[in-house]
Coordinates of C-alpha atoms in Angstrom, one line a residue:
X663 CA 98.6 84.4 157.4
X664 CA 96.3 81.7 158.8
X665 CA 95.8 82.2 162.8
X666 CA 95.3 78.9 164.8
X667 CA 94.2 79.2 168.2
X668 CA 95.4 76.5 170.6
X669 CA 96.3 76.2 174.2
X670 CA 98.8 73.8 174.8
X671 CA 98.8 71.6 177.7
X672 CA 100.6 72.2 181.0
X673 CA 104.2 70.2 180.5
X674 CA 104.2 71.5 177.0
X675 CA 103.7 75.0 178.0
X676 CA 106.3 74.8 180.6
X677 CA 108.9 73.3 178.1
X678 CA 107.8 76.1 175.5
X679 CA 108.2 79.1 177.7
X680 CA 111.4 77.8 179.7
X681 CA 113.1 77.2 176.0
X682 CA 112.9 80.9 175.6
X683 CA 116.0 81.8 177.0
X684 CA 117.8 84.1 174.4
X685 CA 116.4 87.5 173.3
X686 CA 115.6 88.0 169.8
X687 CA 116.5 91.2 167.9
X688 CA 115.1 92.2 164.7
X689 CA 116.6 95.3 163.2
X690 CA 113.9 97.8 162.1
X691 CA 110.9 95.9 163.2
X692 CA 108.3 97.5 165.4
X693 CA 105.5 95.8 167.6
X694 CA 102.3 97.8 167.8
X695 CA 99.5 97.0 169.6
X696 CA 96.3 98.3 167.4
X697 CA 94.2 98.8 170.0
X698 CA 90.4 99.1 168.1
X699 CA 92.0 97.1 165.5
X700 CA 92.0 94.1 168.1
X701 CA 95.4 93.3 166.7
X702 CA 98.7 93.3 167.6
X703 CA 101.2 94.3 164.6
X704 CA 104.6 93.4 163.7
X705 CA 105.9 96.3 161.0
X706 CA 109.3 97.2 159.3
X707 CA 110.1 101.0 158.8
X708 CA 108.6 101.3 155.9
X709 CA 105.3 100.2 157.3
X710 CA 105.1 96.6 156.2
X711 CA 102.9 94.1 158.2
X712 CA 105.0 91.1 158.4
X713 CA 103.3 89.4 161.3
X714 CA 100.0 89.7 163.3
X715 CA 97.7 88.7 165.9
X716 CA 93.9 89.4 165.4
X717 CA 91.4 89.4 163.1
X718 CA 90.2 93.1 162.9
X719 CA 88.3 95.6 164.0
X720 CA 84.7 93.7 163.3
X721 CA 86.5 90.3 165.1
X722 CA 85.3 90.1 169.0
X723 CA 86.5 86.7 169.4
X724 CA 89.3 84.9 171.2
X725 CA 91.0 84.9 167.8
X726 CA 91.7 88.5 168.2
X727 CA 93.2 90.1 171.2
X728 CA 90.0 93.0 172.0
X729 CA 91.2 96.4 172.8
X730 CA 94.6 95.5 173.1
X731 CA 96.7 98.0 175.2
X732 CA 100.5 96.4 175.5
X733 CA 102.4 94.3 173.4
X734 CA 106.4 92.8 174.2
X735 CA 108.4 90.8 172.3
X736 CA 109.8 87.6 174.5
X737 CA 112.1 86.1 172.4
X738 CA 110.3 84.5 169.7
X739 CA 106.9 84.7 171.6
X740 CA 105.0 87.6 171.9
X741 CA 102.9 88.8 175.6
X742 CA 99.7 91.0 174.9
X743 CA 97.2 92.6 177.1
X744 CA 93.7 91.8 175.8
X745 CA 91.7 95.1 177.9
X746 CA 88.6 94.8 176.2
X747 CA 86.7 97.5 174.5
X748 CA 84.2 99.9 176.4
X749 CA 80.7 100.4 175.5
X750 CA 79.9 103.2 173.1
X751 CA 83.6 104.0 172.1
X752 CA 83.5 106.0 169.1
X753 CA 86.5 104.4 167.6
X754 CA 84.9 100.8 167.8
X755 CA 81.5 100.9 166.4
X756 CA 81.4 97.3 166.3
X757 CA 81.5 96.5 169.1
X758 CA 77.5 96.8 169.6
X759 CA 77.0 95.6 173.5
X760 CA 76.4 98.8 175.4
X761 CA 78.2 97.5 178.4
X762 CA 81.0 96.6 176.0
X763 CA 83.1 93.8 174.8
X764 CA 85.2 92.4 177.4
X765 CA 88.7 90.6 176.6
X766 CA 90.4 90.0 180.3
X767 CA 93.6 87.9 179.2
X768 CA 96.8 88.3 179.2
X769 CA 98.4 85.9 176.7
X770 CA 101.8 84.7 175.1
X771 CA 101.6 83.6 171.6
X772 CA 104.0 82.4 169.1
X773 CA 104.8 83.0 165.9
X774 CA 101.8 80.6 164.1
X775 CA 99.3 82.4 166.4
X776 CA 99.3 79.5 168.9
X777 CA 98.5 80.9 172.6
X778 CA 101.2 78.8 174.8
X779 CA 100.4 80.5 178.2
X780 CA 97.2 82.5 179.2
X781 CA 96.6 84.5 182.4
X782 CA 92.5 85.3 182.9
X783 CA 89.5 83.7 181.2
X784 CA 88.4 85.1 177.9
X785 CA 85.3 87.5 178.2
X786 CA 84.9 86.7 182.0
X787 CA 85.5 89.9 184.4
X788 CA 86.7 88.8 187.9
X789 CA 89.4 88.9 190.6
X790 CA 89.2 85.4 192.1
X791 CA 91.8 83.1 190.7
X792 CA 92.9 83.5 187.4
X793 CA 90.3 86.1 186.6
X794 CA 91.1 90.0 185.4
X795 CA 89.3 93.0 185.1
X796 CA 90.5 95.1 182.3
X797 CA 94.5 94.3 182.2
X798 CA 96.4 97.3 180.8
X799 CA 99.9 96.1 180.8
X800 CA 101.9 93.1 180.9
X801 CA 105.9 92.9 181.6
X802 CA 107.8 89.7 181.2
X803 CA 110.3 89.4 184.2
X804 CA 113.7 87.4 184.2
X805 CA 112.6 84.9 186.7
X806 CA 109.5 84.1 184.2
X807 CA 106.7 85.7 186.3
X808 CA 104.3 88.5 184.5
X809 CA 104.1 91.2 186.1
X810 CA 100.2 92.3 185.1
X811 CA 98.7 95.8 185.6
X812 CA 94.8 94.7 186.6
X813 CA 93.7 98.2 186.2
X814 CA 90.1 97.9 187.2
X815 CA 90.8 95.5 190.2
X816 CA 92.8 98.5 191.4
X817 CA 96.1 96.3 191.4
X818 CA 99.5 95.2 189.9
X819 CA 99.8 91.2 190.3
X820 CA 102.8 89.2 189.9
X821 CA 102.1 86.0 188.1
X822 CA 104.2 82.8 187.9
X823 CA 103.7 81.4 184.5
X824 CA 104.7 77.4 185.8
X825 CA 101.6 77.9 188.5
X826 CA 99.5 80.8 187.2
X827 CA 99.6 81.6 190.9
X828 CA 99.9 85.5 192.2
X829 CA 103.0 85.7 194.1
X830 CA 102.9 89.8 194.7
X831 CA 100.5 92.2 194.6
X832 CA 100.4 96.1 195.2
X833 CA 97.1 97.9 195.4
X834 CA 94.1 96.2 197.5
X835 CA 91.9 94.4 194.9
X836 CA 88.8 96.4 194.5
X837 CA 89.6 99.9 196.3
X838 CA 90.2 102.9 194.6
X839 CA 92.5 105.4 196.8
X840 CA 96.0 107.1 197.4
X841 CA 96.2 105.4 200.8
X842 CA 98.6 102.9 202.0
X843 CA 98.8 99.4 199.1
X844 CA 95.8 101.7 197.2
X845 CA 95.9 102.7 193.4
X846 CA 93.5 104.6 191.4
X847 CA 93.1 103.5 188.1
X848 CA 96.8 102.0 187.7
X849 CA 98.2 101.6 184.2
X850 CA 101.8 100.2 184.0
X851 CA 104.6 98.6 186.1
X852 CA 108.1 97.6 185.1
X853 CA 110.6 96.0 187.1
X854 CA 113.8 98.2 188.3
X855 CA 117.4 97.1 187.8
X856 CA 117.8 97.7 191.9
X857 CA 114.8 95.2 192.3
X858 CA 111.7 98.2 192.8
X859 CA 108.7 98.2 191.0
X860 CA 107.9 101.5 188.9
X861 CA 104.2 101.8 188.8
X862 CA 101.9 104.4 187.0
X863 CA 99.2 105.4 189.2
X864 CA 97.1 107.2 186.3
X865 CA 94.1 109.0 188.2
X866 CA 96.4 109.6 191.1
X867 CA 98.4 111.6 188.9
X868 CA 102.0 110.1 189.8
X869 CA 104.9 107.9 188.7
X870 CA 106.0 105.8 192.3
X871 CA 108.4 103.3 193.1
X872 CA 108.0 100.9 195.7
X873 CA 110.3 98.1 197.1
X874 CA 108.0 95.0 197.0
X875 CA 107.1 93.2 200.1
X876 CA 106.0 89.5 199.8
X877 CA 103.6 88.8 199.1
X878 CA 101.6 91.9 199.5
X879 CA 102.7 95.5 199.1
X880 CA 105.3 97.5 199.6
X881 CA 107.0 100.6 200.6
X882 CA 107.3 104.2 198.7
X883 CA 110.7 105.1 198.4
X884 CA 110.4 107.8 195.0
X885 CA 107.1 109.3 193.8
X886 CA 106.3 112.3 191.3
X887 CA 103.1 113.7 191.4
X888 CA 101.3 114.1 194.7
X889 CA 99.1 111.4 194.8
X890 CA 96.1 113.2 195.5
X891 CA 93.5 113.9 192.4
X892 CA 92.6 117.4 193.7
X893 CA 95.7 119.0 193.6
X894 CA 96.7 120.6 190.2
X895 CA 100.1 118.1 189.8
X896 CA 103.0 118.6 187.4
X897 CA 101.4 115.3 185.5
X898 CA 97.7 114.3 185.4
X899 CA 96.8 110.9 184.2
X900 CA 100.1 109.1 184.4
X901 CA 99.8 106.6 181.5
X902 CA 103.5 105.0 181.2
X903 CA 106.9 105.7 183.0
X904 CA 110.2 104.1 182.5
X905 CA 113.5 104.3 184.3
X906 CA 116.1 105.2 181.9
X907 CA 120.1 104.2 182.2
X908 CA 121.4 107.8 183.4
X909 CA 119.0 107.5 186.2
X910 CA 116.5 110.0 184.5
X911 CA 112.5 108.7 184.5
X912 CA 110.4 109.3 181.0
X913 CA 106.7 109.9 181.9
X914 CA 103.2 109.5 179.7
X915 CA 101.8 112.9 181.1
X916 CA 98.5 112.1 179.1
X917 CA 96.0 114.6 180.2
X918 CA 99.0 117.3 179.2
X919 CA 99.1 115.9 175.7
X920 CA 103.1 115.5 176.8
X921 CA 105.9 113.4 177.3
X922 CA 108.1 114.4 179.9
X923 CA 111.7 113.2 181.2
X924 CA 112.6 114.2 184.7
X925 CA 116.1 113.8 186.5
X926 CA 116.4 112.4 189.7
X927 CA 115.9 115.9 191.9
X928 CA 112.7 115.9 189.7
X929 CA 114.0 118.6 187.3
X930 CA 112.3 118.5 183.7
X931 CA 115.4 118.0 181.3
X932 CA 113.0 117.5 177.8
X933 CA 109.6 117.5 177.0
X934 CA 107.5 117.0 174.0
X935 CA 104.1 118.0 173.0
X936 CA 102.7 115.2 171.0
X937 CA 100.4 117.4 169.0
X938 CA 99.8 121.4 168.4
X939 CA 97.9 122.3 165.7
X940 CA 95.3 121.6 163.2
X941 CA 93.7 118.0 162.7
X942 CA 94.7 117.1 166.5
X943 CA 92.8 114.9 168.7
X944 CA 93.2 116.3 172.1
X945 CA 92.5 114.1 175.3
X946 CA 88.9 114.5 175.9
X947 CA 87.8 112.9 179.1
X948 CA 87.5 109.3 177.6
X949 CA 91.0 108.4 177.7
X950 CA 94.8 109.4 177.3
X951 CA 96.4 110.6 174.4
X952 CA 99.4 109.9 173.9
X953 CA 99.4 106.6 175.6
X954 CA 103.1 105.3 175.5
X955 CA 106.6 106.6 175.5
X956 CA 109.6 104.6 175.1
X957 CA 113.2 105.7 174.5
X958 CA 115.1 104.0 172.0
X959 CA 118.4 103.1 172.5
X960 CA 120.2 105.7 169.7
X961 CA 118.4 108.3 171.9
X962 CA 114.9 109.2 169.9
X963 CA 111.9 108.5 171.4
X964 CA 108.7 106.4 170.0
X965 CA 105.3 107.5 171.5
X966 CA 102.1 106.1 171.1
X967 CA 99.7 108.9 170.2
X968 CA 96.6 107.2 170.6
X969 CA 93.7 109.3 169.6
X970 CA 95.6 110.8 166.9
X971 CA 95.8 107.4 165.3
X972 CA 99.3 107.3 164.7
X973 CA 102.6 106.0 166.2
X974 CA 105.7 108.6 166.0
X975 CA 109.3 108.8 166.3
X976 CA 110.9 111.8 167.4
X977 CA 114.6 113.2 168.0
X978 CA 116.0 115.2 170.8
X979 CA 115.4 118.3 169.1
X980 CA 111.8 117.5 169.1
X981 CA 111.2 116.6 164.9
X982 CA 109.1 114.1 164.0
X983 CA 111.5 111.8 162.1
X984 CA 109.2 109.1 161.3
X985 CA 105.5 108.3 161.3
X986 CA 103.3 105.1 161.3
X987 CA 99.3 105.7 161.0
X988 CA 97.8 108.9 159.9
X989 CA 96.9 112.0 161.9
X990 CA 93.7 112.4 163.1
X991 CA 92.8 109.4 160.6
X992 CA 91.8 106.0 162.0
X993 CA 91.7 103.0 159.5
X994 CA 92.6 99.1 159.2
X995 CA 95.3 98.2 156.9
X996 CA 96.2 94.5 156.5
X997 CA 99.4 95.1 154.7
X998 CA 100.7 98.4 155.7
X999 CA 100.1 101.1 157.8
X1000 CA 102.7 103.8 156.7
X1001 CA 100.0 106.5 155.6
X1002 CA 97.3 105.3 157.7
X1003 CA 95.7 102.0 158.6
X1004 CA 95.9 102.2 162.1
X1005 CA 93.4 102.9 165.1
X1006 CA 94.0 103.9 168.5
X1007 CA 97.5 102.4 168.9
X1008 CA 98.4 102.3 172.9
X1009 CA 101.8 100.9 172.6
X1010 CA 104.5 100.7 170.2
X1011 CA 108.4 99.3 171.0
X1012 CA 111.0 98.8 168.7
X1013 CA 111.8 94.8 168.9
X1014 CA 114.4 93.7 170.7
X1015 CA 115.0 97.1 172.3
X1016 CA 114.5 97.0 176.3
X1017 CA 115.9 100.8 176.4
X1018 CA 114.2 101.6 180.2
X1019 CA 112.0 98.7 180.1
X1020 CA 112.5 95.5 182.0
X1021 CA 114.4 93.2 179.9
X1022 CA 112.8 89.8 179.6
X1023 CA 116.2 88.1 180.1

């Protein structure tokens, strides 16, 4: 696919984005953030790559999405977070800069690969206007704002697409902590149906639900995990959380190598350990594994098993019913990832399936 990178002018940008009013459902399609291959791919059930953005593991230009952590389909567009690649990352030997290869953008691209909206500047690390520091997740909101988990700035920000202004923030910029309006390495944020925000506070080992107070902060109304990283909590390294229709919360308990579902009373009702035997790359201090689990509309769970270099679909009986990538074998394949060809996939979603997630429309 010929990749064209073009930032459209503001008036055209607003027209394009506002035209995005109807969700597009592609049967049997999956969107994968293939982290250290610097790309987002759309694959079918057989692993065939039917769409991609990014030029592969050796490209660290703005034509790729560097160290991508998150991707979401928004109508005909795809929203993605360019987290950047840390220096010395074993899975990314082509990043030869000892201080890392940054991206620091959240971008919305069309099917032709044109960037139609962007927040953050490529390769620029900061906390000022239109600046990010290690954005790890993005959520398109129905009001055409975007929630951005700006991890190294220790904050969640809500950005108005029309103005690129920050209209709400949780977390104190540059301050790591567990006090009021403080986070410690946040990893996700989702808008709930009740208007609250569900946040993954990764290094505080908690998921928390806050009632947003405009323009800054909010009250914590629910929490799982103490928020004290010195305590042996039931979860460690909360990489993702989503609220299901039945009120349960699905949590990626990364440092325990587990996906856990808890009910309203915080009882564990289902759990799945992503890897048990030979060939498993367990969490090793350089990052969480697994990184993302989402519930699908038919009840299965789609899991991004990052450092095992695979995406797996698991049924309620805890059997793997489908795999993309290959256990313990990183690689790059531009055509098919049914049996390998992924490198630390951080996120996977079924296209058009927003079960437990913030629907963009």
